Amino acid sequence: MSIENPFYSPEAQGPYEMHSIGRFDLEEGGVIPDLRLAVATRGKLNADKSNAILIPTWFSGTHQTWDQIYIGEGHALDPEKYFIIVVNQIGNGLSTSPHNTHDPSITMSKFPKVRISDDVRAQEQLLREVFDIEKLALVVGGSMGAQQTWEWAVRFPDKVLRAAPLAGTAQNTPHDFLFTQTLLDAITSDPGFAGGDYATHLQVQAGLARHADIWAVMGLSTEFWKSGFWKDIPMLNGETTDDFTTFQAGFIRALFQLMDPNALLAMGWKWQRGDVARNTGGDLAEALGRITAKTLVMPIDHDMFFPVADCAADQQLTPGSELRVLPSIAGHLGLFGFEPTYVEQVDRNLAELLAAPI
Amino acid sequence: MSIENPFYSPEAQGPYEMHSIGRFDLEEGGVIPDLRLAVATRGKLNADKSNAILIPTWFSGTHQTWDQIYIGEGHALDPEKYFIIVVNQIGNGLSTSPHNTHDPSITMSKFPKVRISDDVRAQEQLLREVFDIEKLALVVGGSMGAQQTWEWAVRFPDKVLRAAPLAGTAQNTPHDFLFTQTLLDAITSDPGFAGGDYATHLQVQAGLARHADIWAVMGLSTEFWKSGFWKDIPMLNGETTDDFTTFQAGFIRALFQLMDPNALLAMGWKWQRGDVARNTGGDLAEALGRITAKTLVMPIDHDMFFPVADCAADQQLTPGSELRVLPSIAGHLGLFGFEPTYVEQVDRNLAELLAAPI
């Protein structure tokens, strides 16, 4: 029933544990009969359970980038001090996803629609039932992880003491919706996609390539490409190149072509509809007004689809929040931490936020 | 041999004349055996031939938008004062193009590669042979028209007294190249495209739709979509809408779906490779240093693919030039003159430029 894909394995992604939270009813009406969340924990929960940090993942991402870039000694997210729980989002290829479920009722094209709010509810249940955690010292996430962070802060204000949405909005914009749609259509228009019932992601390589090519435009920036910044970034084969189309093929295409098309589609549908105002009948100001967490909103200066202006608009509606623009020539994909200056600034902001009394 | 497409007709595009300039050898090695240029002239050439203004066209565009938005009484481009020559670029569907040529050697998929510099050479020949014009009071164009304007100013400095590239660079950037490639791949990946030898553009409607959808993201701006600015813009059926996906379908998709796929591909290939430094062995500063025209460089503030920074970089290398950033919430497609404030600013700049002594 499920499809083997080595990209979604502990060998490729680093260690994680699977936790089942049982039958999960989704807001759109579907059901995941046995929702399994892939969870990576780092550090130890302290006695009064005051040092828990939750990190939800972004589109196409897993816990791995957080492990490699943001978590560790010397970083604000230090496992010596904090119990850090990275929860892979539903449908990301590690948690229950179209290609990895053994349940015939939700496999592949039958996978139900999942919302940001479903992820957040599932995470809240996981933390409560599995880890016995009722308060979070911090929720921090980038991109779709920021969408989940916003949703956490609005939906569970009593549980979120601090929040740090990086490069993501509380309410998705029409522009971002249309952008995401081009990403999804690039996949579904590939005849090999076969309506979602392909035998292997290798049949959808052309669609995944076009998907990646759009990322190379909207995910980065003209400065990234023009400056030649990419010449120092190793491609997936470990080599560097002086030719920008070779870099695009060897890095961005090569990466997305490892992934499962239905996983990307499940996440993309969710991304398009991230909206905390669903908690308040469409009133964004009222929704953001519910936030009690101390919040640092951190857009990236060159981001083309979660641009500073859109993130700043959310921040201005959020009590007790502050805007901290992060510098990255890599635009939205600056989240991958290509630049030490970017990572340092994130660390400084998060350290300050974690040190702030509540 | 040729394909009928009512979009490319005087009825749809407004009046123009066809001028043959005979056999035309292209820089990439191909040949157009009988190059026919679609030319719209407005106003009259004065006795000393000092009032000629040339306007090259942009991607997917024709002389029509210039007629409707920029040319006329009360505008800087006033036919009472100037002899205005709008030359439709090669391959745009009106001038010799893949779908309209009767020559079997260059029809459809056999159409040769054309460069910006080919257009400029053809226009120079047209002006000399057909209109007996040796000096241009002004060359002005937007987007690919700006690319041609830059090429004119570098290649024929003695003939161009003033230049006004709007929303376009002298040397295309890698980011813009990659963006354009996504537009082209959206078309060629449609099975109906049939390698360029479709029977009618109606077979390529899915590809043209995906092409349009990418335009809706990169061609406009998040502010355009978020503000609801589009709610006042009539769709092709003359109606307005409150739903942004309906607007996208009824305006942007509907427009591109009228067009010929091979025409878009011929223009797109050309656009990707616009580069005045081909005149100087790759030295951009040397190429732009050749410019003697008084030049106003006018990027649009919200442009996502010919952004201000990239245009400003060219401007800084251009002697006697000045940067004038134009305001438009519509981003690159602000060129369509949705906002009176934008059009007024273009008019002010062009009037000042035309009044400047040479």
XYZ file of C-alpha atoms in Angstrom:
716
model
C 0.000 0.000 0.000
C 2.624 2.528 1.026
C 5.477 3.633 -1.221
C 9.101 3.252 -0.271
C 11.000 6.520 -0.443
C 14.444 6.612 1.182
C 14.294 10.407 1.593
C 11.824 9.869 4.415
C 13.897 7.720 6.724
C 15.960 8.238 9.869
C 19.057 7.535 7.783
C 18.295 10.566 5.591
C 16.617 12.823 8.147
C 18.301 12.056 11.442
C 16.709 10.349 14.455
C 13.066 10.772 15.408
C 10.352 8.790 17.184
C 6.866 7.936 16.026
C 3.973 8.655 18.407
C 0.428 7.625 17.636
C -2.345 9.853 18.932
C -5.074 7.610 17.606
C -8.057 8.547 15.479
C -7.965 12.191 14.487
C -10.941 14.100 13.133
C -9.985 16.869 10.751
C -11.643 20.267 10.472
C -12.505 19.741 6.825
C -14.461 16.595 7.722
C -11.933 13.882 6.931
C -10.515 11.375 9.377
C -7.028 9.996 9.929
C -7.812 6.651 11.605
C -4.412 6.441 13.301
C -2.467 9.682 13.288
C 1.220 9.084 13.798
C 3.471 12.075 14.417
C 7.208 11.968 13.791
C 8.777 13.764 16.746
C 12.375 14.678 17.413
C 13.179 15.653 21.003
C 16.437 17.191 22.118
C 17.425 17.914 25.735
C 15.463 17.051 28.868
C 12.249 18.303 30.386
C 12.993 19.921 33.747
C 11.153 19.124 36.962
C 8.621 21.974 36.788
C 8.176 21.466 33.042
C 9.020 25.077 32.355
C 11.661 24.546 29.699
C 9.658 23.051 26.836
C 10.056 24.544 23.357
C 7.900 23.437 20.449
C 9.024 23.697 16.835
C 6.545 22.878 14.031
C 8.062 22.231 10.597
C 7.817 24.031 7.277
C 6.755 23.054 3.749
C 8.829 20.137 2.448
C 10.949 20.324 5.589
C 11.488 18.009 8.516
C 13.122 18.337 11.921
C 16.499 17.971 10.221
C 17.195 21.595 9.285
C 16.353 22.649 12.832
C 18.802 20.060 14.124
C 21.512 21.189 11.759
C 21.097 24.960 11.843
C 19.178 26.192 14.847
C 19.495 23.670 17.695
C 22.672 22.995 19.614
C 25.275 24.271 22.003
C 25.956 27.951 21.442
C 22.515 28.495 19.938
C 19.547 30.010 21.735
C 17.827 26.660 21.226
C 20.284 24.881 23.497
C 19.384 21.292 24.519
C 21.449 21.769 27.688
C 18.843 24.276 28.849
C 15.670 23.355 27.023
C 13.536 20.382 26.150
C 13.029 20.935 22.452
C 10.271 19.085 20.644
C 10.236 19.272 16.863
C 6.987 17.886 15.486
C 6.943 17.046 11.802
C 3.737 18.383 10.307
C 1.006 16.027 9.133
C 1.607 14.983 5.541
C 5.284 15.957 5.473
C 6.408 12.456 4.566
C 7.519 11.431 8.081
C 4.324 11.950 10.066
C 1.236 10.240 8.625
C 1.301 11.107 4.926
C -0.317 10.001 1.682
C 2.590 7.806 0.617
C 3.519 6.254 3.978
C 0.157 5.319 5.462
C -0.834 1.674 5.433
C -4.504 2.621 5.773
C -6.289 2.049 2.464
C -8.946 4.636 3.343
C -6.485 7.548 3.208
C -3.656 6.394 0.984
C -2.290 8.513 -1.876
C -5.069 10.378 -3.740
C -7.492 9.515 -0.929
C -5.560 11.497 1.691
C -7.923 13.936 3.403
C -7.490 17.714 3.506
C -5.527 18.838 6.561
C -5.396 22.359 7.963
C -2.788 24.270 9.956
C -5.262 24.183 12.846
C -5.397 20.370 12.646
C -1.642 20.244 13.084
C -1.816 22.549 16.048
C -4.602 20.570 17.711
C -2.698 17.335 17.112
C 0.471 18.829 18.589
C -1.422 20.073 21.640
C -2.836 16.577 22.170
C 0.602 15.022 21.697
C 2.224 17.360 24.223
C -0.539 16.772 26.757
C -0.975 13.025 26.372
C 2.522 11.865 25.578
C 4.736 14.439 27.298
C 2.370 15.808 29.957
C 3.268 19.356 28.949
C 0.722 22.141 29.510
C 2.885 25.245 29.011
C 5.402 26.094 26.340
C 8.266 28.444 27.095
C 8.396 29.126 23.357
C 6.794 28.118 20.091
C 9.053 28.927 17.158
C 8.752 27.999 13.514
C 9.569 29.234 10.030
C 7.240 29.612 7.046
C 4.477 27.009 7.513
C 6.034 26.559 10.947
C 5.313 30.252 11.519
C 1.724 29.696 10.419
C 1.450 26.978 13.060
C 3.165 29.226 15.607
C 0.584 31.975 14.992
C -2.229 29.431 15.266
C -0.823 28.128 18.557
C -0.606 31.634 20.023
C -4.189 32.472 19.021
C -5.822 29.121 19.795
C -4.011 28.271 23.023
C -2.978 31.631 24.488
C -2.702 30.156 27.997
C -0.221 27.557 26.846
C 2.120 29.716 24.766
C 4.329 31.989 26.845
C 6.475 33.160 23.971
C 6.110 32.953 20.207
C 8.507 33.519 17.332
C 7.044 33.211 13.835
C 9.879 33.434 11.291
C 9.047 34.323 7.686
C 5.369 33.503 7.839
C 2.009 35.208 8.264
C -0.962 34.666 10.544
C -3.374 34.961 7.638
C -2.265 33.841 4.242
C -2.441 36.488 1.520
C -4.056 36.108 -1.925
C -0.645 36.628 -3.549
C 0.852 33.809 -1.526
C -2.161 31.603 -2.282
C -1.661 32.144 -6.009
C 2.067 31.484 -5.738
C 1.499 28.217 -3.903
C -1.063 27.208 -6.513
C 1.584 27.486 -9.257
C 3.782 25.133 -7.217
C 0.994 22.591 -6.890
C -0.142 22.821 -10.507
C 3.418 22.188 -11.663
C 3.106 18.764 -10.043
C -0.472 17.820 -10.849
C -0.062 18.773 -14.527
C 2.601 16.097 -14.965
C 0.891 13.145 -16.701
C 3.020 10.888 -14.492
C 1.177 12.222 -11.452
C -1.798 10.129 -12.534
C -4.261 11.956 -10.335
C -2.154 11.213 -7.275
C -1.951 7.466 -7.760
C 1.541 7.173 -9.248
C 3.505 4.039 -8.396
C 6.648 5.949 -7.408
C 7.706 9.575 -7.187
C 10.144 8.796 -9.990
C 7.179 8.957 -12.369
C 6.637 12.608 -11.435
C 10.178 13.876 -11.921
C 9.206 16.402 -14.607
C 6.505 17.924 -12.426
C 8.782 17.984 -9.388
C 11.423 19.726 -11.511
C 9.008 22.466 -12.584
C 7.886 22.771 -8.979
C 11.512 23.267 -7.945
C 12.107 25.779 -10.734
C 9.370 28.047 -9.388
C 10.955 27.766 -5.938
C 14.233 28.920 -7.452
C 12.517 32.163 -8.453
C 10.139 32.955 -5.588
C 12.075 31.222 -2.829
C 15.315 33.090 -3.336
C 16.005 36.610 -4.621
C 17.527 38.457 -7.540
C 20.442 39.436 -5.262
C 21.054 35.779 -4.369
C 21.422 34.851 -8.014
C 23.143 38.005 -9.276
C 25.770 38.093 -6.520
C 26.931 34.559 -7.221
C 26.317 33.731 -3.551
C 25.289 30.232 -4.651
C 28.767 29.488 -6.025
C 29.904 28.569 -2.511
C 26.896 26.385 -1.688
C 27.508 22.678 -2.286
C 24.983 20.923 -4.484
C 23.517 17.593 -3.388
C 26.481 15.792 -4.925
C 28.801 17.812 -2.682
C 30.286 19.839 -5.526
C 30.032 23.538 -6.261
C 29.537 25.141 -9.660
C 30.031 28.453 -11.461
C 26.943 28.017 -13.652
C 23.657 29.131 -12.159
C 21.463 26.744 -14.158
C 23.700 23.872 -13.041
C 23.283 25.014 -9.446
C 19.537 25.198 -9.860
C 19.431 21.666 -11.251
C 21.964 20.210 -8.845
C 20.583 21.799 -5.699
C 16.957 22.879 -5.899
C 15.692 20.415 -8.504
C 17.741 17.572 -7.095
C 16.323 18.194 -3.623
C 12.654 18.407 -4.577
C 12.966 15.456 -6.923
C 13.682 13.260 -3.909
C 10.341 14.132 -2.364
C 6.881 12.657 -2.543
C 4.444 14.621 -4.750
C 1.373 13.893 -2.610
C 3.231 15.035 0.498
C 4.005 18.359 -1.163
C 0.384 18.692 -2.278
C -1.002 17.933 1.189
C 1.279 20.554 2.724
C 0.639 23.074 -0.046
C -3.134 22.931 0.312
C -2.695 23.515 4.049
C -0.242 26.384 3.516
C -2.619 28.201 1.180
C -5.308 28.306 3.869
C -3.366 29.237 6.999
C -5.584 31.769 8.737
C -5.924 32.445 12.468
C -9.082 34.452 11.764
C -10.931 31.169 11.343
C -10.992 31.204 15.151
C -12.972 34.459 15.192
C -15.355 34.283 12.267
C -12.938 36.039 9.952
C -11.888 38.911 12.220
C -8.097 38.990 12.038
C -7.658 41.806 14.542
C -9.798 39.985 17.083
C -7.874 36.747 16.551
C -4.459 38.357 16.947
C -5.810 40.357 19.874
C -6.205 37.076 21.763
C -2.460 36.529 21.805
C -0.896 36.841 25.244
C 2.494 35.385 24.352
C 5.459 37.680 24.180
C 5.977 37.604 20.436
C 8.844 38.433 18.116
C 7.742 38.564 14.468
C 10.736 37.901 12.237
C 10.285 38.243 8.492
C 13.287 38.041 6.137
C 14.171 41.212 4.278
C 14.395 39.662 0.777
C 11.437 37.279 1.190
C 9.248 37.385 -1.943
C 6.119 35.597 -0.702
C 6.031 36.166 3.048
C 7.377 39.680 2.591
C 8.149 42.046 5.433
C 5.077 44.184 4.760
C 2.666 41.257 5.135
C 4.325 39.997 8.326
C 4.503 43.521 9.736
C 0.758 43.944 9.197
C 0.115 40.901 11.408
C 2.632 42.105 13.965
C 0.913 45.463 14.283
C -2.303 43.718 15.298
C -0.547 41.608 17.929
C -0.377 42.934 21.498
C 3.029 42.700 23.155
C 4.786 41.911 19.921
C 7.794 43.348 18.180
C 9.046 43.253 14.592
C 12.596 42.062 13.988
C 13.533 41.905 10.312
C 16.140 39.238 9.556
C 18.780 39.816 6.880
C 19.212 37.230 4.167
C 20.188 37.536 0.531
C 18.652 34.071 0.084
C 15.129 35.421 0.569
C 12.649 32.970 2.024
C 15.131 30.110 1.771
C 17.368 32.131 4.029
C 15.601 29.917 6.588
C 18.169 27.289 5.641
C 20.777 29.397 7.408
C 23.212 29.854 4.524
C 24.601 32.982 6.219
C 26.178 33.087 9.697
C 24.909 36.675 10.029
C 21.342 35.444 9.649
C 21.733 32.616 12.168
C 23.415 34.939 14.654
C 20.545 37.387 14.440
C 17.954 34.642 14.968
C 19.932 33.417 17.966
C 20.204 36.905 19.445
C 16.469 37.486 19.065
C 15.480 34.098 20.461
C 17.913 34.387 23.380
C 16.459 37.779 24.259
C 12.923 36.426 23.969
C 13.682 33.382 26.135
C 15.343 35.581 28.741
C 12.358 37.912 28.930
C 10.353 37.480 32.132
C 6.744 36.414 31.634
C 0.517 26.955 -43.309
C -0.273 29.809 -40.962
C -2.792 29.577 -38.138
C -5.745 31.911 -37.857
C -5.905 33.708 -34.524
C -8.287 36.648 -34.248
C -6.311 38.140 -31.353
C -3.661 39.169 -33.862
C -5.754 41.327 -36.157
C -6.344 45.055 -36.653
C -9.856 44.509 -35.322
C -8.460 43.323 -31.992
C -5.280 45.395 -31.848
C -6.105 48.652 -33.573
C -4.696 49.870 -36.892
C -1.164 49.142 -38.051
C 0.712 48.714 -41.305
C 2.925 45.881 -42.464
C 6.357 46.771 -43.862
C 8.648 44.189 -45.372
C 12.382 44.718 -44.949
C 13.282 41.650 -46.963
C 15.615 38.822 -46.030
C 16.933 39.209 -42.507
C 19.929 37.343 -41.131
C 19.709 36.695 -37.413
C 22.583 36.824 -34.958
C 22.022 33.231 -33.868
C 22.488 32.067 -37.476
C 18.890 31.683 -38.593
C 17.247 33.555 -41.437
C 13.827 35.152 -41.846
C 13.432 35.115 -45.625
C 10.949 38.004 -45.660
C 10.807 39.928 -42.401
C 7.574 41.829 -42.081
C 7.226 44.335 -39.266
C 3.849 45.503 -37.971
C 4.192 49.244 -37.473
C 1.776 51.740 -35.979
C 2.578 55.394 -36.681
C 0.856 58.298 -35.001
C 1.380 61.971 -35.874
C 3.530 63.413 -38.658
C 7.238 63.600 -39.280
C 8.301 67.247 -39.367
C 10.390 68.815 -42.096
C 13.776 68.448 -40.402
C 12.874 64.988 -39.129
C 13.629 65.973 -35.577
C 10.417 64.787 -33.962
C 10.594 61.025 -34.389
C 9.949 58.808 -31.372
C 10.432 55.053 -31.500
C 8.571 52.641 -29.220
C 9.488 48.940 -29.264
C 6.941 46.559 -27.690
C 7.029 44.287 -24.666
C 6.463 40.565 -24.100
C 3.019 39.496 -25.296
C 2.213 43.120 -26.043
C 1.514 45.052 -29.212
C 1.265 48.732 -30.116
C -2.226 48.737 -28.619
C -1.411 49.455 -24.965
C 0.783 52.358 -26.042
C -2.095 53.700 -28.102
C -4.537 53.347 -25.235
C -2.425 54.447 -22.278
C 0.613 56.455 -23.274
C 0.009 58.147 -26.633
C -2.425 60.976 -27.223
C -3.353 64.558 -26.554
C -2.405 65.591 -23.046
C 0.310 62.950 -22.853
C 4.029 63.554 -23.332
C 3.788 61.270 -26.347
C 1.546 63.713 -28.215
C 0.946 62.981 -31.912
C 0.328 66.688 -32.470
C 4.004 67.280 -31.702
C 5.737 64.012 -32.484
C 5.903 61.352 -35.142
C 5.531 58.239 -33.046
C 6.483 54.883 -34.490
C 5.526 51.791 -32.527
C 7.236 48.722 -33.960
C 5.843 45.368 -32.884
C 8.720 43.095 -31.975
C 9.606 40.122 -34.156
C 7.597 37.079 -33.126
C 4.927 39.001 -31.229
C 2.122 37.655 -33.381
C 1.722 40.736 -35.595
C 5.210 41.104 -37.041
C 6.621 37.932 -38.632
C 5.910 35.179 -36.117
C 5.833 31.393 -35.918
C 2.078 31.127 -36.405
C 1.548 33.833 -39.041
C 4.353 33.217 -41.496
C 3.503 31.564 -44.788
C 7.116 30.498 -45.214
C 7.436 26.743 -44.611
C 11.109 27.105 -43.659
C 10.323 29.046 -40.477
C 6.794 28.113 -39.539
C 5.808 27.063 -36.019
C 8.459 24.848 -34.386
C 10.908 25.805 -37.151
C 10.936 29.495 -36.219
C 14.532 30.622 -35.702
C 15.943 32.126 -32.497
C 15.667 35.917 -32.470
C 17.570 38.275 -30.193
C 16.820 41.739 -28.827
C 19.674 42.963 -31.002
C 17.991 41.505 -34.101
C 14.893 43.546 -33.330
C 16.947 46.675 -32.908
C 18.848 46.122 -36.154
C 15.589 45.464 -37.987
C 14.031 48.618 -36.547
C 17.055 50.687 -37.538
C 16.806 49.352 -41.069
C 13.063 50.020 -41.158
C 13.486 53.603 -39.977
C 16.264 54.265 -42.481
C 14.798 52.535 -45.520
C 11.083 53.091 -45.068
C 10.907 56.371 -43.146
C 14.284 57.926 -43.982
C 14.864 58.648 -40.293
C 18.454 58.853 -39.017
C 17.922 60.444 -35.587
C 15.426 59.661 -32.855
C 14.316 62.343 -30.454
C 13.466 59.525 -28.062
C 13.400 55.772 -27.769
C 11.043 54.634 -25.046
C 9.842 51.163 -24.146
C 8.734 49.066 -21.199
C 10.009 45.649 -20.122
C 11.274 43.917 -23.294
C 10.737 47.340 -24.882
C 13.203 48.668 -22.307
C 15.652 45.933 -23.246
C 15.376 47.119 -26.854
C 15.704 50.748 -25.733
C 18.955 49.949 -23.908
C 20.241 48.063 -26.949
C 19.392 51.006 -29.212
C 21.241 53.456 -26.960
C 24.349 51.257 -26.815
C 24.407 50.078 -30.430
C 23.407 53.300 -32.169
C 24.502 56.081 -29.809
C 24.593 58.632 -32.636
C 20.978 57.986 -33.509
C 19.405 58.020 -30.047
C 19.185 61.490 -28.529
C 17.093 60.454 -25.546
C 16.233 57.110 -24.028
C 13.668 56.011 -21.482
C 13.752 52.348 -20.471
C 10.749 51.607 -18.237
C 10.829 48.549 -16.017
C 13.600 46.715 -17.825
C 17.323 46.079 -17.574
C 20.242 46.430 -19.984
C 21.568 43.017 -19.033
C 19.141 40.352 -17.989
C 19.733 38.871 -14.549
C 19.932 35.157 -13.655
C 16.824 35.534 -11.481
C 14.863 36.993 -14.350
C 16.172 34.261 -16.676
C 14.932 31.576 -14.281
C 11.566 33.304 -13.890
C 11.080 33.496 -17.639
C 12.012 29.834 -17.960
C 9.140 28.865 -15.644
C 6.791 30.795 -17.943
C 8.067 28.971 -21.009
C 8.098 25.525 -19.398
C 4.479 25.995 -18.343
C 3.635 26.084 -22.047
C 5.985 23.476 -23.470
C 5.022 20.932 -20.788
C 1.433 20.906 -22.030
C 1.025 17.727 -24.121
C -1.176 19.803 -26.444
C 1.858 21.911 -27.337
C 3.092 18.990 -29.399
C 6.642 20.271 -29.660
C 5.380 23.531 -31.145
C 3.367 22.014 -33.941
C -0.134 22.274 -32.471
C -2.992 22.867 -34.919
C -4.458 25.728 -32.905
C -3.635 27.584 -29.701
C -6.847 26.111 -28.304
C -4.954 22.839 -27.869
C -2.566 24.543 -25.469
C -5.093 26.177 -23.155
C -3.884 24.328 -20.045
C -0.292 25.393 -20.619
C -1.320 28.962 -21.368
C -3.347 28.979 -18.149
C -0.367 27.871 -16.054
C 1.741 30.456 -17.872
C -0.796 33.119 -16.917
C -0.939 31.902 -13.326
C 2.795 32.498 -12.884
C 2.317 35.990 -14.315
C -0.342 36.601 -11.696
C 2.298 36.048 -9.020
C 5.487 37.582 -10.409
C 3.854 40.196 -12.645
C 1.837 41.860 -9.913
C 2.510 42.253 -6.194
C 1.236 41.156 -2.824
C -0.121 44.670 -2.270
C -2.061 44.513 -5.566
C -3.839 41.355 -4.458
C -4.200 42.124 -0.752
C -5.585 45.619 -1.245
C -8.383 44.435 -3.506
C -7.199 46.932 -6.129
C -8.249 44.409 -8.788
C -11.905 44.612 -7.746
C -12.279 47.724 -9.871
C -10.517 46.332 -12.947
C -12.915 44.910 -15.541
C -12.202 41.364 -16.644
C -12.187 40.524 -20.357
C -15.953 40.023 -20.245
C -16.335 43.591 -19.000
C -17.468 42.570 -15.522
C -15.779 43.062 -12.190
C -15.601 40.543 -9.355
C -15.014 40.359 -5.611
C -13.233 36.998 -5.794
C -9.527 37.083 -6.545
C -9.341 33.663 -8.185
C -12.233 34.670 -10.452
C -10.329 37.830 -11.362
C -7.204 35.833 -12.088
C -9.136 33.485 -14.364
C -11.241 36.165 -16.010
C -8.455 38.650 -16.610
C -4.967 37.179 -16.656
C -5.770 33.637 -17.794
C -8.394 34.821 -20.247
C -5.928 37.252 -21.810
C -3.010 34.856 -22.222
C -5.292 32.091 -23.448
C -6.042 34.207 -26.521
C -2.391 34.245 -27.493
C -0.202 32.048 -29.633
C 2.113 29.742 -27.640
C 4.977 29.873 -30.154
C 4.830 33.666 -30.173
C 5.223 33.717 -26.393
C 8.111 31.257 -26.631
C 9.921 33.241 -29.327
C 9.633 36.407 -27.242
C 10.544 34.642 -24.013
C 13.756 33.158 -25.394
C 14.720 36.639 -26.569
C 13.818 38.245 -23.242
C 15.986 35.816 -21.286
C 19.055 36.844 -23.273
C 18.763 40.624 -23.458
C 22.283 41.873 -22.846
C 23.934 45.017 -24.174
C 27.316 43.660 -23.089
C 27.243 41.395 -26.134
C 28.395 44.533 -27.965
C 31.558 44.724 -25.867
C 32.678 41.166 -25.297
C 30.780 40.911 -22.026
C 31.852 44.201 -20.444
C 28.644 45.800 -19.186
C 30.286 48.990 -17.930
C 31.974 49.524 -21.287
C 28.716 48.919 -23.154
C 26.691 51.321 -21.033
C 29.597 53.780 -21.187
C 28.942 54.103 -24.903
C 25.553 55.675 -24.306
C 25.350 59.340 -25.254
C 21.573 59.684 -25.060
C 20.089 61.640 -22.216
C 18.558 58.753 -20.326
C 15.868 58.400 -17.686
C 15.809 54.929 -16.148
C 12.354 54.222 -14.760
C 11.821 51.008 -12.795
C 8.530 50.392 -10.965
C 8.714 50.278 -7.180
C 6.811 46.982 -6.719
C 8.325 45.201 -9.748
C 9.314 41.629 -8.765
C 11.475 40.653 -11.745
C 12.900 43.898 -13.104
C 13.250 45.279 -9.588
C 14.499 48.747 -8.780
C 17.873 47.469 -7.569
C 18.664 45.742 -10.859
C 17.599 48.735 -12.968
C 19.476 51.121 -10.683
C 22.657 49.090 -11.155
C 22.435 49.651 -14.926
C 21.601 53.312 -14.433
C 24.679 53.874 -12.305
C 26.875 52.674 -15.168
C 25.181 54.977 -17.678
C 26.660 58.443 -18.257
C 24.156 61.300 -18.294
C 21.400 59.170 -16.845
C 19.035 59.564 -13.953
C 16.917 57.125 -11.946
C 13.210 57.861 -11.604
C 11.292 55.198 -9.708
C 7.660 54.909 -10.783
C 4.928 54.101 -8.259
C 2.596 51.204 -8.969
C 0.895 48.738 -6.695
C 0.471 46.552 -9.800
C 4.179 45.774 -9.921
C 5.563 45.040 -13.363
C 2.094 45.056 -14.896
C 1.780 48.604 -13.669
C 2.981 49.195 -17.239
C -0.661 48.729 -18.219
C -1.381 52.057 -16.569
C -4.040 50.944 -14.119
C -3.300 53.989 -11.952
C -3.576 57.624 -13.056
C -0.768 58.472 -10.606
C 1.557 56.132 -12.472
C 0.660 57.477 -15.907
C 1.022 61.060 -14.713
C 4.494 60.368 -13.420
C 5.561 58.738 -16.675
C 4.194 61.719 -18.566
C 5.999 64.202 -16.327
C 9.289 62.366 -16.737
C 8.960 61.963 -20.496
C 7.870 65.595 -20.975
C 10.902 66.748 -19.017
C 13.171 64.455 -21.004
C 11.752 65.606 -24.342
C 12.122 69.249 -23.322
C 15.748 68.787 -22.331
C 18.161 70.378 -24.808
C 20.564 67.996 -26.484
